[in-house]
Amino acid sequence: MPPQRAICLCLFLCLHAAHAGPCRFTLRRPLCSLSCLFGAGKCKGSMQKVPSSESGGAPTAWEMVHLKDDGVESSWSTVSFPFVSGGDIGKMTERLPCDGVWLRWTHGSYNYKWHNAPRRQIIASLNGHVEASVGSGDTRRFGPGETLLVEDTRGEGHCTKSLDGVGRWSIFIALPDDGPLAWLFARPTTRELALAALAALAAAALAACALRRPSGAGGLPRRIGLIGGLAPASTIDYYRRINAGVRERLGGRHAAEAVLFSFDQASVIELEFAQRWEEVGEQLARAGLALAAAGCEALLVCCNSVHHEAPPPHTHTLRLRGRRGLEVVLDEPAARAELDRLIYDELTVDVVREEAASWFVARLERLLVRCDAVVLGCTELSMLLDAEARKRYAGVVFDTATLHAEAAVRFALREE
């Protein structure tokens, strides 16, 4: 077995590990047209056969596999629906309300990567066999006649793939947020319901924009929405990198189609310091709605720290641990505190001192003795590296802002 590889998160995002507890900012509907690709049929979870009673007699409840999340990682459990009435031919549970029923067919070669369920729902499989995996690495296989309660609407989600290569038929039953199943779910807060309304409006705005500007018509690039100002310097860097990437591929005077929503960073940082993350989430929803109305087909939040309240799916450091043979290593507490000070007191206001850059490079050198790679997880950190340093550390130091911008270019030009 090969030795584990170590990767270091030297950044300020590590400081936010202290913000324990799941993200409470949950949009109940997709914010953009891309999220709509999830669809009712894409979020198939795992299914398990209805068990017979241990004694061989009539069962007392309908037991169902439950795919849930804790705000970060998905996991399996089991729920029971007691039978409340019966007769000569069988028994029934209480009547369960629903918000709609879909009949779904999927091709036999599908392999859906990490995704969340777009809604709380029950899935009944009619034929075919699937394999589903969750963040803990637990994998289950399920087949015809089996049912599943899906509730992993947050965190890293799950992945599913076909096992037998046949087209699969299934039934999706959407569940409301109240009613007899309310005990299974956390009630949404007033703010979450307001955010859901914003998301619905955003989807409507996107649909209207799609009519005015058909996706892919005439080879037009996709329009990118940037949520920036957190801080302005990194937002400018995002904009420059995205346009440079488009120009590099298309040549001439080509540039990206982009719309920017720029925050007053002082007001958002004040909310961060006060741990008022739900209000940060509301601000992000407001920005997302404005960008969706402007016809943006994808949103980039040009700041890592506010991803604490960004809609899922998102990558969490816990997902790195033990999943791909990686070990996550943090810098010393004193160094992290100094890095935090540099980010907020200097880099966010465009102050880059030679002494600070030298200190940062020294920290990188020390970390690379212990680790195979270093991730710059704050969008301002690359400001501390000059061109020579970036070239020297290519392949071992990874700047999340650069990688994020490159992903936006690929999406805009339909390369993936």
PDB file of C-alpha atoms in Angstrom, residues 156-364:
ATOM      1  CA  GLU A 156     -20.937  16.928  -0.078  1.00  0.00           C
ATOM      2  CA  GLY A 157     -23.840  14.672  -1.129  1.00  0.00           C
ATOM      3  CA  HIS A 158     -23.503  11.235  -2.676  1.00  0.00           C
ATOM      4  CA  CYS A 159     -22.654   9.567  -5.986  1.00  0.00           C
ATOM      5  CA  THR A 160     -24.490   6.836  -7.878  1.00  0.00           C
ATOM      6  CA  LYS A 161     -23.821   4.624 -10.851  1.00  0.00           C
ATOM      7  CA  SER A 162     -25.579   1.922 -12.832  1.00  0.00           C
ATOM      8  CA  LEU A 163     -24.398  -1.654 -12.291  1.00  0.00           C
ATOM      9  CA  ASP A 164     -26.091  -3.676 -14.997  1.00  0.00           C
ATOM     10  CA  GLY A 165     -26.139  -1.338 -18.014  1.00  0.00           C
ATOM     11  CA  VAL A 166     -29.912  -1.402 -18.481  1.00  0.00           C
ATOM     12  CA  GLY A 167     -32.241   1.590 -18.684  1.00  0.00           C
ATOM     13  CA  ARG A 168     -33.745   2.159 -15.252  1.00  0.00           C
ATOM     14  CA  TRP A 169     -37.292   3.198 -14.350  1.00  0.00           C
ATOM     15  CA  SER A 170     -38.069   4.771 -10.992  1.00  0.00           C
ATOM     16  CA  ILE A 171     -40.695   6.864  -9.216  1.00  0.00           C
ATOM     17  CA  PHE A 172     -39.878  10.052  -7.296  1.00  0.00           C
ATOM     18  CA  ILE A 173     -42.240  11.352  -4.613  1.00  0.00           C
ATOM     19  CA  ALA A 174     -41.463  14.872  -3.381  1.00  0.00           C
ATOM     20  CA  LEU A 175     -42.107  15.462   0.321  1.00  0.00           C
ATOM     21  CA  PRO A 176     -43.378  18.707   1.894  1.00  0.00           C
ATOM     22  CA  ASP A 177     -41.632  20.392   4.811  1.00  0.00           C
ATOM     23  CA  ASP A 178     -44.501  19.670   7.191  1.00  0.00           C
ATOM     24  CA  GLY A 179     -47.103  16.997   7.729  1.00  0.00           C
ATOM     25  CA  PRO A 180     -46.698  13.465   9.122  1.00  0.00           C
ATOM     26  CA  LEU A 181     -43.016  13.322   8.088  1.00  0.00           C
ATOM     27  CA  ALA A 182     -42.094  16.571   9.836  1.00  0.00           C
ATOM     28  CA  TRP A 183     -40.434  14.695  12.693  1.00  0.00           C
ATOM     29  CA  LEU A 184     -37.842  13.424  10.220  1.00  0.00           C
ATOM     30  CA  PHE A 185     -36.736  16.859   9.085  1.00  0.00           C
ATOM     31  CA  ALA A 186     -35.592  20.151  10.585  1.00  0.00           C
ATOM     32  CA  ARG A 187     -38.192  22.834  10.090  1.00  0.00           C
ATOM     33  CA  PRO A 188     -36.953  25.642   7.795  1.00  0.00           C
ATOM     34  CA  THR A 189     -36.471  29.014   9.413  1.00  0.00           C
ATOM     35  CA  THR A 190     -38.211  32.147   8.192  1.00  0.00           C
ATOM     36  CA  ARG A 191     -34.954  33.291   6.618  1.00  0.00           C
ATOM     37  CA  GLU A 192     -34.561  29.968   4.785  1.00  0.00           C
ATOM     38  CA  LEU A 193     -38.070  30.251   3.378  1.00  0.00           C
ATOM     39  CA  ALA A 194     -37.262  33.771   2.203  1.00  0.00           C
ATOM     40  CA  LEU A 195     -34.115  32.463   0.548  1.00  0.00           C
ATOM     41  CA  ALA A 196     -36.133  29.735  -1.127  1.00  0.00           C
ATOM     42  CA  ALA A 197     -38.418  32.420  -2.557  1.00  0.00           C
ATOM     43  CA  LEU A 198     -35.372  34.309  -3.844  1.00  0.00           C
ATOM     44  CA  ALA A 199     -34.091  31.146  -5.466  1.00  0.00           C
ATOM     45  CA  ALA A 200     -37.432  30.540  -7.162  1.00  0.00           C
ATOM     46  CA  LEU A 201     -37.390  34.091  -8.497  1.00  0.00           C
ATOM     47  CA  ALA A 202     -33.833  33.547  -9.709  1.00  0.00           C
ATOM     48  CA  ALA A 203     -34.860  30.424 -11.593  1.00  0.00           C
ATOM     49  CA  ALA A 204     -37.718  32.354 -13.214  1.00  0.00           C
ATOM     50  CA  ALA A 205     -35.341  35.148 -14.177  1.00  0.00           C
ATOM     51  CA  LEU A 206     -32.944  32.656 -15.719  1.00  0.00           C
ATOM     52  CA  ALA A 207     -35.734  31.112 -17.736  1.00  0.00           C
ATOM     53  CA  ALA A 208     -36.672  34.533 -19.088  1.00  0.00           C
ATOM     54  CA  CYS A 209     -33.046  35.274 -19.950  1.00  0.00           C
ATOM     55  CA  ALA A 210     -32.738  31.936 -21.699  1.00  0.00           C
ATOM     56  CA  LEU A 211     -35.570  32.934 -23.997  1.00  0.00           C
ATOM     57  CA  ARG A 212     -33.811  36.186 -24.871  1.00  0.00           C
ATOM     58  CA  ARG A 213     -30.396  34.554 -25.246  1.00  0.00           C
ATOM     59  CA  PRO A 214     -30.588  30.856 -26.116  1.00  0.00           C
ATOM     60  CA  SER A 215     -27.792  28.833 -24.536  1.00  0.00           C
ATOM     61  CA  GLY A 216     -25.235  27.841 -27.126  1.00  0.00           C
ATOM     62  CA  ALA A 217     -26.848  29.844 -29.924  1.00  0.00           C
ATOM     63  CA  GLY A 218     -24.227  30.887 -32.450  1.00  0.00           C
ATOM     64  CA  GLY A 219     -21.445  29.479 -30.264  1.00  0.00           C
ATOM     65  CA  LEU A 220     -21.922  32.192 -27.643  1.00  0.00           C
ATOM     66  CA  PRO A 221     -19.901  31.618 -24.460  1.00  0.00           C
ATOM     67  CA  ARG A 222     -21.788  31.149 -21.245  1.00  0.00           C
ATOM     68  CA  ARG A 223     -22.242  34.225 -19.073  1.00  0.00           C
ATOM     69  CA  ILE A 224     -20.395  34.109 -15.727  1.00  0.00           C
ATOM     70  CA  GLY A 225     -21.547  35.871 -12.557  1.00  0.00           C
ATOM     71  CA  LEU A 226     -18.897  37.059 -10.101  1.00  0.00           C
ATOM     72  CA  ILE A 227     -19.740  37.783  -6.468  1.00  0.00           C
ATOM     73  CA  GLY A 228     -16.833  39.956  -5.408  1.00  0.00           C
ATOM     74  CA  GLY A 229     -15.561  42.870  -3.392  1.00  0.00           C
ATOM     75  CA  LEU A 230     -14.398  40.471  -0.654  1.00  0.00           C
ATOM     76  CA  ALA A 231     -11.776  41.869  -1.137  1.00  0.00           C
ATOM     77  CA  PRO A 232     -11.605  44.099  -4.239  1.00  0.00           C
ATOM     78  CA  ALA A 233      -7.996  43.116  -4.988  1.00  0.00           C
ATOM     79  CA  SER A 234      -8.790  39.417  -5.365  1.00  0.00           C
ATOM     80  CA  THR A 235     -11.924  40.216  -7.371  1.00  0.00           C
ATOM     81  CA  ILE A 236      -9.813  42.191  -9.844  1.00  0.00           C
ATOM     82  CA  ASP A 237      -7.451  39.230 -10.052  1.00  0.00           C
ATOM     83  CA  TYR A 238     -10.363  36.879 -10.803  1.00  0.00           C
ATOM     84  CA  TYR A 239     -11.625  39.166 -13.555  1.00  0.00           C
ATOM     85  CA  ARG A 240      -8.154  39.489 -15.078  1.00  0.00           C
ATOM     86  CA  ARG A 241      -7.469  35.740 -14.987  1.00  0.00           C
ATOM     87  CA  ILE A 242     -10.829  34.778 -16.500  1.00  0.00           C
ATOM     88  CA  ASN A 243     -10.474  37.228 -19.377  1.00  0.00           C
ATOM     89  CA  ALA A 244      -6.867  36.183 -19.951  1.00  0.00           C
ATOM     90  CA  GLY A 245      -7.951  32.542 -20.127  1.00  0.00           C
ATOM     91  CA  VAL A 246     -10.656  33.287 -22.691  1.00  0.00           C
ATOM     92  CA  ARG A 247      -8.287  35.413 -24.779  1.00  0.00           C
ATOM     93  CA  GLU A 248      -5.610  32.710 -24.653  1.00  0.00           C
ATOM     94  CA  ARG A 249      -8.012  30.167 -26.096  1.00  0.00           C
ATOM     95  CA  LEU A 250      -9.923  32.312 -28.608  1.00  0.00           C
ATOM     96  CA  GLY A 251      -7.272  34.886 -29.484  1.00  0.00           C
ATOM     97  CA  GLY A 252      -7.735  38.425 -30.733  1.00  0.00           C
ATOM     98  CA  ARG A 253      -9.899  40.746 -28.656  1.00  0.00           C
ATOM     99  CA  HIS A 254     -12.065  38.049 -27.164  1.00  0.00           C
ATOM    100  CA  ALA A 255     -13.018  38.335 -23.501  1.00  0.00           C
ATOM    101  CA  ALA A 256     -15.409  36.632 -21.112  1.00  0.00           C
ATOM    102  CA  GLU A 257     -19.067  37.542 -20.784  1.00  0.00           C
ATOM    103  CA  ALA A 258     -19.187  38.403 -17.099  1.00  0.00           C
ATOM    104  CA  VAL A 259     -21.353  40.328 -14.656  1.00  0.00           C
ATOM    105  CA  LEU A 260     -19.973  41.517 -11.308  1.00  0.00           C
ATOM    106  CA  PHE A 261     -21.854  42.052  -8.054  1.00  0.00           C
ATOM    107  CA  SER A 262     -19.407  43.780  -5.720  1.00  0.00           C
ATOM    108  CA  PHE A 263     -20.044  44.001  -1.965  1.00  0.00           C
ATOM    109  CA  ASP A 264     -18.884  46.603   0.504  1.00  0.00           C
ATOM    110  CA  GLN A 265     -16.372  44.303   2.165  1.00  0.00           C
ATOM    111  CA  ALA A 266     -16.449  46.195   5.467  1.00  0.00           C
ATOM    112  CA  SER A 267     -20.095  45.295   6.073  1.00  0.00           C
ATOM    113  CA  VAL A 268     -19.553  41.606   5.268  1.00  0.00           C
ATOM    114  CA  ILE A 269     -16.375  41.328   7.370  1.00  0.00           C
ATOM    115  CA  GLU A 270     -18.307  42.836  10.275  1.00  0.00           C
ATOM    116  CA  LEU A 271     -20.859  40.021   9.961  1.00  0.00           C
ATOM    117  CA  GLU A 272     -18.071  37.420   9.772  1.00  0.00           C
ATOM    118  CA  PHE A 273     -16.355  38.681  12.918  1.00  0.00           C
ATOM    119  CA  ALA A 274     -19.698  38.675  14.747  1.00  0.00           C
ATOM    120  CA  GLN A 275     -20.326  35.062  13.635  1.00  0.00           C
ATOM    121  CA  ARG A 276     -23.558  36.153  11.952  1.00  0.00           C
ATOM    122  CA  TRP A 277     -23.114  33.660   9.136  1.00  0.00           C
ATOM    123  CA  GLU A 278     -26.790  33.313   8.338  1.00  0.00           C
ATOM    124  CA  GLU A 279     -26.899  36.998   7.436  1.00  0.00           C
ATOM    125  CA  VAL A 280     -23.854  36.500   5.227  1.00  0.00           C
ATOM    126  CA  GLY A 281     -25.854  33.789   3.489  1.00  0.00           C
ATOM    127  CA  GLU A 282     -28.732  36.190   2.922  1.00  0.00           C
ATOM    128  CA  GLN A 283     -26.341  38.672   1.309  1.00  0.00           C
ATOM    129  CA  LEU A 284     -25.029  35.957  -0.996  1.00  0.00           C
ATOM    130  CA  ALA A 285     -28.585  35.042  -1.971  1.00  0.00           C
ATOM    131  CA  ARG A 286     -29.314  38.693  -2.798  1.00  0.00           C
ATOM    132  CA  ALA A 287     -26.242  38.848  -5.024  1.00  0.00           C
ATOM    133  CA  GLY A 288     -27.095  35.533  -6.663  1.00  0.00           C
ATOM    134  CA  LEU A 289     -30.595  36.723  -7.488  1.00  0.00           C
ATOM    135  CA  ALA A 290     -29.250  39.882  -9.144  1.00  0.00           C
ATOM    136  CA  LEU A 291     -26.746  37.916 -11.218  1.00  0.00           C
ATOM    137  CA  ALA A 292     -29.336  35.326 -12.206  1.00  0.00           C
ATOM    138  CA  ALA A 293     -31.621  38.118 -13.388  1.00  0.00           C
ATOM    139  CA  ALA A 294     -28.706  39.372 -15.509  1.00  0.00           C
ATOM    140  CA  GLY A 295     -28.597  36.029 -17.329  1.00  0.00           C
ATOM    141  CA  CYS A 296     -25.598  34.445 -15.615  1.00  0.00           C
ATOM    142  CA  GLU A 297     -25.435  30.673 -15.999  1.00  0.00           C
ATOM    143  CA  ALA A 298     -22.927  30.097 -13.200  1.00  0.00           C
ATOM    144  CA  LEU A 299     -21.883  31.989 -10.080  1.00  0.00           C
ATOM    145  CA  LEU A 300     -18.378  32.329  -8.649  1.00  0.00           C
ATOM    146  CA  VAL A 301     -17.923  33.625  -5.119  1.00  0.00           C
ATOM    147  CA  CYS A 302     -14.523  35.330  -5.311  1.00  0.00           C
ATOM    148  CA  CYS A 303     -13.764  34.751  -1.649  1.00  0.00           C
ATOM    149  CA  ASN A 304     -13.150  31.509   0.205  1.00  0.00           C
ATOM    150  CA  SER A 305     -14.215  32.528   3.701  1.00  0.00           C
ATOM    151  CA  VAL A 306     -17.842  33.286   2.773  1.00  0.00           C
ATOM    152  CA  HIS A 307     -18.184  29.797   1.300  1.00  0.00           C
ATOM    153  CA  HIS A 308     -18.994  29.013   4.933  1.00  0.00           C
ATOM    154  CA  GLU A 309     -22.506  30.130   3.955  1.00  0.00           C
ATOM    155  CA  ALA A 310     -22.501  29.349   0.238  1.00  0.00           C
ATOM    156  CA  PRO A 311     -25.081  26.878  -1.107  1.00  0.00           C
ATOM    157  CA  PRO A 312     -23.891  23.283  -1.476  1.00  0.00           C
ATOM    158  CA  PRO A 313     -22.370  21.305  -3.018  1.00  0.00           C
ATOM    159  CA  HIS A 314     -19.043  22.439  -1.637  1.00  0.00           C
ATOM    160  CA  THR A 315     -15.710  20.892  -0.672  1.00  0.00           C
ATOM    161  CA  HIS A 316     -14.986  20.649   3.027  1.00  0.00           C
ATOM    162  CA  THR A 317     -11.606  19.784   4.542  1.00  0.00           C
ATOM    163  CA  LEU A 318     -13.205  16.755   6.195  1.00  0.00           C
ATOM    164  CA  ARG A 319     -13.926  15.364   2.756  1.00  0.00           C
ATOM    165  CA  LEU A 320     -10.195  15.357   2.027  1.00  0.00           C
ATOM    166  CA  ARG A 321      -9.326  13.234   5.031  1.00  0.00           C
ATOM    167  CA  GLY A 322      -8.910   9.567   4.239  1.00  0.00           C
ATOM    168  CA  ARG A 323     -10.801   9.815   0.974  1.00  0.00           C
ATOM    169  CA  ARG A 324      -7.957   9.868  -1.527  1.00  0.00           C
ATOM    170  CA  GLY A 325      -5.032   8.854   0.670  1.00  0.00           C
ATOM    171  CA  LEU A 326      -4.473  12.452   1.730  1.00  0.00           C
ATOM    172  CA  GLU A 327      -3.477  13.806   5.105  1.00  0.00           C
ATOM    173  CA  VAL A 328      -4.470  17.391   5.898  1.00  0.00           C
ATOM    174  CA  VAL A 329      -1.802  19.289   7.827  1.00  0.00           C
ATOM    175  CA  LEU A 330      -2.247  22.729   9.391  1.00  0.00           C
ATOM    176  CA  ASP A 331       0.463  25.262  10.079  1.00  0.00           C
ATOM    177  CA  GLU A 332       1.322  26.197  13.655  1.00  0.00           C
ATOM    178  CA  PRO A 333      -1.348  28.241  15.518  1.00  0.00           C
ATOM    179  CA  ALA A 334       0.897  31.307  15.845  1.00  0.00           C
ATOM    180  CA  ALA A 335       1.634  31.270  12.112  1.00  0.00           C
ATOM    181  CA  ARG A 336      -2.060  30.918  11.284  1.00  0.00           C
ATOM    182  CA  ALA A 337      -2.880  33.852  13.532  1.00  0.00           C
ATOM    183  CA  GLU A 338      -0.245  36.006  11.829  1.00  0.00           C
ATOM    184  CA  LEU A 339      -1.547  34.966   8.414  1.00  0.00           C
ATOM    185  CA  ASP A 340      -5.046  35.911   9.487  1.00  0.00           C
ATOM    186  CA  ARG A 341      -3.781  39.335  10.571  1.00  0.00           C
ATOM    187  CA  LEU A 342      -1.955  39.857   7.269  1.00  0.00           C
ATOM    188  CA  ILE A 343      -5.072  38.995   5.286  1.00  0.00           C
ATOM    189  CA  TYR A 344      -7.478  41.270   7.127  1.00  0.00           C
ATOM    190  CA  ASP A 345      -5.191  44.158   8.068  1.00  0.00           C
ATOM    191  CA  GLU A 346      -3.066  44.369   4.933  1.00  0.00           C
ATOM    192  CA  LEU A 347      -3.981  42.294   1.881  1.00  0.00           C
ATOM    193  CA  THR A 348      -7.693  43.175   1.886  1.00  0.00           C
ATOM    194  CA  VAL A 349      -6.732  46.862   1.675  1.00  0.00           C
ATOM    195  CA  ASP A 350      -4.049  46.305  -1.018  1.00  0.00           C
ATOM    196  CA  VAL A 351      -1.042  46.553   1.294  1.00  0.00           C
ATOM    197  CA  VAL A 352       1.731  44.151   0.271  1.00  0.00           C
ATOM    198  CA  ARG A 353       4.943  44.616   2.261  1.00  0.00           C
ATOM    199  CA  GLU A 354       8.234  43.029   1.265  1.00  0.00           C
ATOM    200  CA  GLU A 355       8.710  41.809   4.843  1.00  0.00           C
ATOM    201  CA  ALA A 356       5.325  40.080   4.786  1.00  0.00           C
ATOM    202  CA  ALA A 357       6.084  38.411   1.457  1.00  0.00           C
ATOM    203  CA  SER A 358       9.459  37.148   2.760  1.00  0.00           C
ATOM    204  CA  TRP A 359       7.807  35.786   5.918  1.00  0.00           C
ATOM    205  CA  PHE A 360       5.161  34.002   3.836  1.00  0.00           C
ATOM    206  CA  VAL A 361       7.719  32.396   1.511  1.00  0.00           C
ATOM    207  CA  ALA A 362       9.642  31.187   4.573  1.00  0.00           C
ATOM    208  CA  ARG A 363       6.461  29.575   5.925  1.00  0.00           C
ATOM    209  CA  LEU A 364       5.916  27.836   2.572  1.00  0.00           C
TER     210      LEU A 364
END
